[in-house]
Short mmCIF file of C-alpha atoms in Angstrom, two decimals:
data_model
loop_
_atom_site.label_atom_id
_atom_site.label_comp_id
_atom_site.label_asym_id
_atom_site.label_seq_id
_atom_site.Cartn_x
_atom_site.Cartn_y
_atom_site.Cartn_z
CA UNK A 1 -5.41 68.08 39.37
CA UNK A 2 -6.25 68.73 43.01
CA UNK A 3 -9.12 67.18 44.86
CA UNK A 4 -9.35 68.51 48.38
CA UNK A 5 -12.53 66.59 49.21
CA UNK A 6 -11.74 64.56 52.32
CA UNK A 7 -12.49 60.86 52.27
CA UNK A 8 -12.41 58.65 55.32
CA UNK A 9 -9.77 56.31 53.94
CA UNK A 10 -7.83 53.66 55.81
CA UNK A 11 -5.51 54.52 58.68
CA UNK A 12 -1.81 53.62 58.37
CA UNK A 13 -2.48 50.54 60.51
CA UNK A 14 -5.31 49.36 58.24
CA UNK A 15 -3.15 49.89 55.14
CA UNK A 16 -0.53 47.68 56.82
CA UNK A 17 -3.19 45.11 57.67
CA UNK A 18 -4.37 45.02 54.04
CA UNK A 19 -0.78 44.57 52.83
CA UNK A 20 -0.30 41.74 55.35
CA UNK A 21 -3.18 39.88 53.65
CA UNK A 22 -0.93 39.53 50.57
CA UNK A 23 1.63 37.50 52.53
CA UNK A 24 1.63 33.70 52.80
CA UNK A 25 3.46 31.15 54.90
CA UNK A 26 7.03 30.58 53.77
CA UNK A 27 7.36 33.88 51.90
CA UNK A 28 10.53 35.89 52.49
CA UNK A 29 9.49 39.51 52.91
CA UNK A 30 11.43 42.78 53.30
CA UNK A 31 9.65 45.80 54.78
CA UNK A 32 10.83 49.34 54.04
CA UNK A 33 11.18 52.14 56.58
CA UNK A 34 8.01 53.92 57.72
CA UNK A 35 4.50 52.55 57.13
CA UNK A 36 5.74 49.18 55.73
CA UNK A 37 7.45 48.27 59.04
CA UNK A 38 3.95 48.13 60.60
CA UNK A 39 3.09 45.14 58.37
CA UNK A 40 5.06 42.66 60.51
CA UNK A 41 2.66 43.29 63.40
CA UNK A 42 -0.38 42.17 61.32
CA UNK A 43 0.77 38.71 60.31
CA UNK A 44 -1.02 36.01 62.36
CA UNK A 45 1.22 34.50 65.05
CA UNK A 46 2.78 31.26 63.87
CA UNK A 47 2.12 32.15 60.23
CA UNK A 48 5.83 31.69 59.46
CA UNK A 49 6.23 34.61 57.10
CA UNK A 50 10.01 35.19 57.10
CA UNK A 51 10.86 38.87 57.48
CA UNK A 52 14.25 40.02 56.23
CA UNK A 53 15.94 43.21 57.41
CA UNK A 54 18.64 44.41 55.01
CA UNK A 55 20.78 45.32 58.02
CA UNK A 56 21.42 41.57 58.33
CA UNK A 57 18.59 39.59 59.88
CA UNK A 58 16.23 36.92 58.59
CA UNK A 59 13.30 35.61 60.59
CA UNK A 60 12.17 38.43 62.85
CA UNK A 61 8.51 38.35 63.80
CA UNK A 62 7.61 41.89 64.81
CA UNK A 63 8.59 45.11 66.50
CA UNK A 64 9.02 44.97 70.27
CA UNK A 65 9.71 47.90 72.55
CA UNK A 66 10.62 45.62 75.46
CA UNK A 67 14.28 45.17 76.44
CA UNK A 68 15.92 47.30 73.74
CA UNK A 69 19.11 45.62 72.54
CA UNK A 70 21.05 47.94 70.21
CA UNK A 71 22.31 44.87 68.33
CA UNK A 72 18.83 43.44 67.58
CA UNK A 73 17.12 45.88 65.21
CA UNK A 74 15.43 46.02 61.82
CA UNK A 75 16.49 48.32 58.98
CA UNK A 76 14.47 51.16 60.48
CA UNK A 77 16.52 50.94 63.69
CA UNK A 78 13.50 49.55 65.58
CA UNK A 79 13.92 46.80 68.17
CA UNK A 80 12.63 43.44 66.91
CA UNK A 81 11.55 40.04 68.23
CA UNK A 82 13.27 37.01 66.74
CA UNK A 83 11.32 33.95 65.65
CA UNK A 84 12.43 30.32 65.62
CA UNK A 85 14.95 29.72 62.84
CA UNK A 86 16.22 33.31 62.72
CA UNK A 87 19.69 34.07 61.38
CA UNK A 88 22.16 36.95 61.15
CA UNK A 89 24.54 37.81 58.30
CA UNK A 90 26.58 40.68 56.93
CA UNK A 91 25.44 43.36 54.48
CA UNK A 92 27.04 41.69 51.43
CA UNK A 93 25.05 38.50 52.11
CA UNK A 94 21.96 40.58 52.74
CA UNK A 95 22.08 42.27 49.34
CA UNK A 96 23.00 39.01 47.63
CA UNK A 97 19.61 37.79 48.90
CA UNK A 98 17.95 40.97 47.66
CA UNK A 99 19.49 41.32 44.19
CA UNK A 100 19.74 37.56 43.68
CA UNK A 101 15.99 36.98 43.60
CA UNK A 102 15.72 35.35 47.05
CA UNK A 103 13.20 37.87 48.41
CA UNK A 104 9.61 36.99 47.47
CA UNK A 105 8.00 40.31 48.40
CA UNK A 106 9.28 43.79 49.22
CA UNK A 107 6.90 46.36 50.70
CA UNK A 108 8.13 49.93 50.28
CA UNK A 109 6.69 53.36 50.82
CA UNK A 110 6.15 55.59 47.81
CA UNK A 111 6.12 59.24 46.83
CA UNK A 112 4.88 58.53 43.29
CA UNK A 113 4.07 55.49 41.16
CA UNK A 114 3.51 55.72 37.42
CA UNK A 115 1.02 53.72 35.39
CA UNK A 116 3.96 51.73 33.99
CA UNK A 117 5.06 50.73 37.49
CA UNK A 118 7.91 53.23 37.82
CA UNK A 119 8.63 54.06 41.46
CA UNK A 120 9.88 57.34 42.95
CA UNK A 121 10.39 57.12 46.69
CA UNK A 122 13.78 58.51 47.68
CA UNK A 123 14.13 62.17 46.70
CA UNK A 124 11.83 65.14 47.24
CA UNK A 125 12.93 67.95 44.88
CA UNK A 126 11.12 70.65 46.87
CA UNK A 127 13.15 69.67 49.94
CA UNK A 128 16.35 69.25 47.93
CA UNK A 129 17.15 65.97 49.57
CA UNK A 130 16.59 62.33 50.22
CA UNK A 131 18.30 59.05 50.97
CA UNK A 132 18.48 55.84 48.94
CA UNK A 133 19.20 53.20 51.59
CA UNK A 134 18.24 49.76 50.27
CA UNK A 135 15.29 50.98 48.20
CA UNK A 136 16.88 50.80 44.72
CA UNK A 137 18.20 47.27 45.32
CA UNK A 138 14.90 46.07 46.79
CA UNK A 139 12.87 47.63 43.97
CA UNK A 140 15.06 45.91 41.35
CA UNK A 141 15.62 42.61 43.12
CA UNK A 142 12.42 41.54 44.89
CA UNK A 143 10.21 39.12 42.96
CA UNK A 144 7.08 41.12 43.83
CA UNK A 145 7.01 44.79 44.82
CA UNK A 146 4.11 46.22 46.83
CA UNK A 147 3.92 49.96 47.45
CA UNK A 148 2.06 51.11 50.57
CA UNK A 149 1.31 54.84 50.57
CA UNK A 150 -1.36 57.49 50.94
CA UNK A 151 -3.35 57.92 47.72
CA UNK A 152 -2.72 61.68 47.51
CA UNK A 153 -0.11 64.01 49.01
CA UNK A 154 -0.78 66.63 51.69
CA UNK A 155 -2.06 69.06 49.05
CA UNK A 156 -4.46 66.46 47.68
CA UNK A 157 -2.47 65.81 44.50
CA UNK A 158 -2.46 62.25 43.15
CA UNK A 159 0.62 60.17 43.87
CA UNK A 160 -0.36 57.70 41.14
CA UNK A 161 0.63 59.46 37.93
CA UNK A 162 1.06 58.96 34.20
CA UNK A 163 4.77 59.71 34.63
CA UNK A 164 6.71 60.21 37.86
CA UNK A 165 7.87 63.81 38.23
CA UNK A 166 10.31 62.97 41.03
CA UNK A 167 13.66 61.20 40.46
CA UNK A 168 13.12 57.45 40.03
CA UNK A 169 14.05 54.64 42.38
CA UNK A 170 13.58 52.09 39.59
CA UNK A 171 11.47 51.81 36.44
CA UNK A 172 8.76 49.28 35.65
CA UNK A 173 9.04 47.45 38.98
CA UNK A 174 5.81 47.98 40.94
CA UNK A 175 3.33 45.08 41.01
CA UNK A 176 0.67 46.23 43.50
CA UNK A 177 -0.28 49.58 45.08
CA UNK A 178 -2.12 49.61 48.41
CA UNK A 179 -3.36 53.03 49.54
CA UNK A 180 -5.82 54.42 52.05
CA UNK A 181 -8.43 54.36 49.25
CA UNK A 182 -7.75 51.39 46.99
CA UNK A 183 -5.84 48.30 45.92
CA UNK A 184 -4.50 48.68 42.38
CA UNK A 185 -2.62 46.12 40.30
CA UNK A 186 -0.01 47.30 37.79
CA UNK A 187 -0.49 45.30 34.60
CA UNK A 188 1.14 45.58 31.17
CA UNK A 189 -2.16 47.06 29.86
CA UNK A 190 -2.21 49.68 32.63
CA UNK A 191 -3.66 50.00 36.11
CA UNK A 192 -6.41 47.69 37.33
CA UNK A 193 -8.63 48.80 40.23
CA UNK A 194 -9.22 45.66 42.30
CA UNK A 195 -10.57 46.93 45.62
CA UNK A 196 -11.85 50.13 47.19
CA UNK A 197 -11.82 51.09 50.86
CA UNK A 198 -15.11 50.95 52.80
CA UNK A 199 -17.38 53.95 51.94
CA UNK A 200 -15.12 54.91 49.01
CA UNK A 201 -16.47 54.63 45.46
CA UNK A 202 -14.52 53.73 42.30
CA UNK A 203 -15.33 57.28 41.08
CA UNK A 204 -13.75 58.76 44.24
CA UNK A 205 -10.59 56.77 43.53
CA UNK A 206 -10.47 57.74 39.83
CA UNK A 207 -10.88 61.45 40.70
CA UNK A 208 -7.78 61.22 42.87
CA UNK A 209 -5.71 59.23 40.35
CA UNK A 210 -4.05 60.81 37.28
CA UNK A 211 -4.01 57.88 34.82
CA UNK A 212 -7.11 55.95 33.78
CA UNK A 213 -8.03 53.00 36.02
CA UNK A 214 -9.60 49.94 34.45
CA UNK A 215 -12.09 48.32 36.80
CA UNK A 216 -11.61 44.68 37.63
CA UNK A 217 -14.70 42.55 36.83
CA UNK A 218 -14.25 41.30 40.41
CA UNK A 219 -13.98 44.84 41.88
CA UNK A 220 -15.02 44.76 45.54
CA UNK A 221 -14.71 46.47 48.90
CA UNK A 222 -11.57 45.70 50.90
CA UNK A 223 -12.16 43.04 53.53
CA UNK A 224 -10.37 44.17 56.67
CA UNK B 1 54.19 37.05 70.23
CA UNK B 2 51.64 38.71 68.03
CA UNK B 3 49.68 41.25 70.04
CA UNK B 4 47.40 43.70 68.24
CA UNK B 5 45.73 45.00 71.41
CA UNK B 6 46.29 48.70 72.16
CA UNK B 7 45.37 50.40 75.41
CA UNK B 8 43.15 53.31 74.37
CA UNK B 9 41.13 54.53 71.39
CA UNK B 10 43.45 57.54 71.20
CA UNK B 11 46.49 55.29 70.80
CA UNK B 12 44.66 53.21 68.20
CA UNK B 13 44.21 56.37 66.09
CA UNK B 14 47.83 57.55 66.49
CA UNK B 15 48.60 57.89 62.75
CA UNK B 16 45.26 59.20 61.45
CA UNK B 17 46.19 62.36 59.53
CA UNK B 18 44.21 65.31 58.16
CA UNK B 19 42.71 64.42 54.79
CA UNK B 20 42.37 60.71 55.65
CA UNK B 21 39.69 58.53 54.09
CA UNK B 22 37.98 56.50 56.84
CA UNK B 23 35.34 53.75 56.70
CA UNK B 24 33.04 53.33 59.70
CA UNK B 25 31.13 50.09 60.26
CA UNK B 26 27.64 50.02 61.73
CA UNK B 27 23.98 50.33 60.89
CA UNK B 28 22.16 52.91 63.08
CA UNK B 29 22.59 51.59 66.65
CA UNK B 30 24.12 48.23 65.76
CA UNK B 31 27.84 47.63 65.36
CA UNK B 32 28.91 51.29 65.29
CA UNK B 33 32.45 51.99 66.60
CA UNK B 34 31.30 54.89 68.77
CA UNK B 35 34.38 55.03 71.01
CA UNK B 36 36.68 55.30 67.98
CA UNK B 37 34.44 58.04 66.51
CA UNK B 38 34.57 59.99 69.79
CA UNK B 39 38.38 59.59 69.82
CA UNK B 40 38.49 60.93 66.27
CA UNK B 41 36.46 63.93 67.42
CA UNK B 42 38.92 64.58 70.28
CA UNK B 43 41.86 64.18 67.92
CA UNK B 44 40.42 66.99 65.77
CA UNK B 45 41.42 65.44 62.43
CA UNK B 46 40.29 67.68 59.54
CA UNK B 47 39.21 67.24 55.92
CA UNK B 48 38.10 63.64 56.47
CA UNK B 49 36.38 61.67 53.73
CA UNK B 50 33.99 59.42 55.66
CA UNK B 51 32.40 56.23 54.36
CA UNK B 52 29.50 54.72 56.33
CA UNK B 53 26.01 53.40 55.70
CA UNK B 54 24.38 56.26 57.60
CA UNK B 55 25.22 59.51 59.34
CA UNK B 56 23.01 61.46 61.72
CA UNK B 57 20.64 58.58 62.58
CA UNK B 58 21.48 58.34 66.25
CA UNK B 59 24.97 57.12 65.34
CA UNK B 60 27.86 59.04 66.87
CA UNK B 61 29.16 60.14 63.45
CA UNK B 62 27.20 63.38 63.69
CA UNK B 63 29.73 64.63 66.32
CA UNK B 64 32.28 64.96 63.53
CA UNK B 65 30.13 67.81 62.20
CA UNK B 66 30.40 69.88 65.40
CA UNK B 67 33.78 71.27 64.35
CA UNK B 68 33.38 70.51 60.65
CA UNK B 69 35.88 67.66 60.47
CA UNK B 70 34.28 66.16 57.34
CA UNK B 71 35.03 67.30 53.80
CA UNK B 72 33.02 64.56 52.15
CA UNK B 73 30.78 61.67 53.11
CA UNK B 74 29.85 58.57 51.12
CA UNK B 75 26.65 57.00 52.52
CA UNK B 76 23.36 55.36 51.61
CA UNK B 77 21.23 57.26 54.14
CA UNK B 78 22.02 60.80 55.31
CA UNK B 79 19.24 63.20 54.31
CA UNK B 80 15.60 62.76 55.24
CA UNK B 81 13.03 63.62 52.61
CA UNK B 82 10.37 64.30 55.21
CA UNK B 83 9.76 65.00 58.87
CA UNK B 84 12.12 64.58 61.78
CA UNK B 85 14.77 66.69 63.40
CA UNK B 86 17.65 67.69 61.12
CA UNK B 87 21.02 66.18 61.97
CA UNK B 88 24.14 68.38 62.14
CA UNK B 89 25.29 66.64 58.97
CA UNK B 90 22.08 67.56 57.19
CA UNK B 91 22.45 71.20 58.29
CA UNK B 92 26.03 71.32 56.92
CA UNK B 93 24.92 69.63 53.70
CA UNK B 94 22.09 72.11 53.17
CA UNK B 95 24.58 74.97 53.65
CA UNK B 96 26.86 73.31 51.08
CA UNK B 97 29.62 72.87 53.67
CA UNK B 98 30.10 69.15 53.16
CA UNK B 99 29.99 67.02 50.01
CA UNK B 100 27.71 63.97 49.94
CA UNK B 101 27.89 60.97 47.60
CA UNK B 102 24.72 58.87 47.98
CA UNK B 103 25.06 55.24 46.95
CA UNK B 104 22.41 52.49 46.87
CA UNK B 105 23.10 50.23 49.85
CA UNK B 106 23.73 46.99 47.96
CA UNK B 107 26.06 48.82 45.58
CA UNK B 108 27.80 50.48 48.55
CA UNK B 109 28.69 47.17 50.18
CA UNK B 110 29.70 45.49 46.90
CA UNK B 111 31.99 48.42 46.00
CA UNK B 112 33.72 47.95 49.35
CA UNK B 113 33.81 44.18 48.95
CA UNK B 114 35.42 44.47 45.52
CA UNK B 115 37.89 47.02 46.92
CA UNK B 116 38.93 44.54 49.59
CA UNK B 117 38.92 41.49 47.33
CA UNK B 118 41.23 42.76 44.61
CA UNK B 119 38.48 43.09 42.01
CA UNK B 120 38.00 45.83 39.43
CA UNK B 121 34.44 46.67 40.44
CA UNK B 122 30.99 45.16 40.20
CA UNK B 123 28.21 45.00 37.63
CA UNK B 124 24.71 45.61 38.96
CA UNK B 125 21.29 46.46 37.59
CA UNK B 126 20.52 48.55 40.66
CA UNK B 127 20.35 52.25 39.77
CA UNK B 128 19.88 51.81 36.00
CA UNK B 129 17.72 54.63 34.66
CA UNK B 130 18.07 56.68 37.85
CA UNK B 131 20.28 59.49 39.12
CA UNK B 132 22.60 56.78 40.51
CA UNK B 133 23.61 56.04 36.91
CA UNK B 134 24.94 59.57 36.23
CA UNK B 135 28.44 59.57 34.78
CA UNK B 136 28.82 55.79 34.92
CA UNK B 137 29.67 53.26 32.26
CA UNK B 138 27.14 50.57 31.33
CA UNK B 139 28.02 47.13 30.00
CA UNK B 140 25.85 44.55 28.30
CA UNK B 141 26.56 40.95 29.33
CA UNK B 142 24.71 38.21 27.42
CA UNK B 143 22.01 40.69 26.47
CA UNK B 144 21.46 42.19 29.94
CA UNK B 145 22.51 45.75 30.73
CA UNK B 146 24.49 46.47 33.91
CA UNK B 147 26.02 49.51 35.60
CA UNK B 148 29.75 49.36 36.29
CA UNK B 149 30.41 50.40 39.88
CA UNK B 150 34.01 50.96 40.90
CA UNK B 151 35.79 49.61 43.99
CA UNK B 152 35.95 51.61 47.20
CA UNK B 153 38.92 51.52 49.60
CA UNK B 154 40.06 53.66 52.52
CA UNK B 155 43.18 54.57 54.49
CA UNK B 156 41.51 53.39 57.69
CA UNK B 157 38.51 51.26 58.65
CA UNK B 158 37.03 51.74 62.11
CA UNK B 159 34.95 48.69 62.93
CA UNK B 160 33.08 47.29 65.91
CA UNK B 161 32.86 43.70 67.06
CA UNK B 162 31.73 41.91 70.20
CA UNK B 163 34.93 40.00 71.06
CA UNK B 164 38.50 39.83 69.84
CA UNK B 165 41.67 37.97 70.70
CA UNK B 166 45.23 39.34 70.60
CA UNK B 167 45.68 38.04 67.03
CA UNK B 168 42.82 40.24 65.81
CA UNK B 169 40.23 37.52 65.28
CA UNK B 170 36.77 39.06 65.68
CA UNK B 171 33.39 37.69 66.76
CA UNK B 172 30.29 39.74 65.99
CA UNK B 173 26.98 39.81 67.78
CA UNK B 174 23.55 39.68 66.06
CA UNK B 175 22.82 42.60 63.70
CA UNK B 176 26.06 44.24 64.87
CA UNK B 177 27.79 42.47 61.98
CA UNK B 178 26.40 44.48 59.03
CA UNK B 179 29.19 46.33 57.13
CA UNK B 180 31.99 45.54 59.61
CA UNK B 181 33.44 42.33 58.13
CA UNK B 182 33.38 43.78 54.61
CA UNK B 183 35.02 47.07 55.60
CA UNK B 184 37.69 45.10 57.50
CA UNK B 185 38.96 43.85 54.11
CA UNK B 186 39.12 47.21 52.33
CA UNK B 187 41.41 49.59 54.25
CA UNK B 188 45.16 49.95 54.72
CA UNK B 189 44.82 50.09 58.52
CA UNK B 190 41.92 48.34 60.25
CA UNK B 191 41.09 49.28 63.86
CA UNK B 192 38.53 47.21 65.76
CA UNK B 193 36.66 48.42 68.84
CA UNK B 194 35.44 45.45 70.89
CA UNK B 195 33.53 44.88 74.11
CA UNK B 196 35.71 42.00 75.35
CA UNK B 197 39.21 40.67 74.75
CA UNK B 198 39.28 36.89 74.92
CA UNK B 199 42.28 34.54 75.05
CA UNK B 200 43.32 32.92 71.75
CA UNK B 201 42.16 29.54 73.11
CA UNK B 202 38.74 30.88 73.99
CA UNK B 203 37.30 31.94 70.62
CA UNK B 204 35.84 29.09 68.57
CA UNK B 205 37.44 29.14 65.08
CA UNK B 206 33.99 28.30 63.65
CA UNK B 207 32.56 31.52 65.13
CA UNK B 208 35.21 33.95 63.81
CA UNK B 209 33.44 36.59 61.69
CA UNK B 210 36.62 38.40 60.64
CA UNK B 211 39.90 36.45 60.59
CA UNK B 212 42.79 38.26 62.27
CA UNK B 213 44.68 38.71 58.99
CA UNK B 214 42.45 41.70 58.18
CA UNK B 215 42.84 43.46 61.54
CA UNK B 216 45.74 45.69 62.60
CA UNK B 217 44.69 47.04 66.01
CA UNK B 218 42.17 46.03 68.66
CA UNK B 219 40.95 48.22 71.51
CA UNK B 220 38.55 47.23 74.27
CA UNK B 221 35.93 49.83 75.25
CA UNK B 222 32.70 50.07 77.18
CA UNK B 223 29.97 50.18 74.51
CA UNK B 224 28.31 53.58 74.02
CA UNK B 225 24.52 53.40 74.08
CA UNK B 226 23.12 54.69 70.80
CA UNK B 227 19.61 54.63 69.44
CA UNK B 228 17.88 56.26 66.49
CA UNK B 229 15.24 58.55 67.93
CA UNK B 230 13.56 59.07 64.55
#
């Protein structure tokens, strides 16, 4: 299934903004490399969302290009600002937090998500490569897993599929998918379309999604 | 008098032989023992099995690929699935000239921790049902399935800290801690690169990140500026 019709979906920044709306004060949140790292810049100042970097930091507040200190970075190697109450720790502690259920939300990028909530995000067979990093631990250990990704790949093929074709990161772990076109909840009964991007119809989203989407009775446009 | 301080990185690496297994602390720019890595490059040691979180992400480890000093690398992040300039390591890997064992990051650190703590491995749910499970034993504990991951040790660990004293006590700085304190427990010879040597009276015992018992040699070096350029 290929749909090459171009839709004016959300930019990467607006996807990050929409993900940030899922976060609440006091939540401990880990952001994956790439698009998810943008999310920290869309949380209101003083909102006290606690960002964890698996490289050993809790309580950073955003990415800052001022005064690069090679010892103050997030897991994407980006320089970060520290908030009040920040702490540092080693990698064993960091993954104890992650596997031990102490992370409320992880936001990761995705290559494919299945209708059962399987995630593939580390290995591209056509490139014969990939890297795991902290993704498998985060996918298994976070209490809630949000995937932020483009709805289709460069060729216009759906990334949301009945079964993942790529090697898995973890199975049955995804709770919410936020794309440039839609917000979709993964439920035991299947996928539930909750929101569509401005000027995008539910039909547009279904055409670009392999499995069937049930429509939420409260289906609405994203509020950005 | 106990004195673990050596004068140069070259002297610190005096007994590193071809075929050695070496752990390297660090996470991208933070806490990477760059001076020890550059000394290893100058030494020309061959057939190294390297163990580090990442290689080719602005860390100095990629220099070990210039003259193909690596036989194998165990890492969590080494090959990019998309975009970006290819590292030397990635070029060697794609030509099948170096072996790569990819490990999930939490499993990576726990394998090293168990190797240093005298344990027989760890049980984790991470990697179940994925390629990371291939060839591994699973165990069911009280009805929950786990993967058995075996301990990881090395002949040498090259680590980086902020300060040390002559007894080998180490103080880390910010996210420079990462894998360093864990790797310090899991090698036969542990060599620490530090920015400052302090007197034994100076370091606060409450602030010691790695107690001197784990550390064999300390060498003071000017830090090398590293940054991941994407």
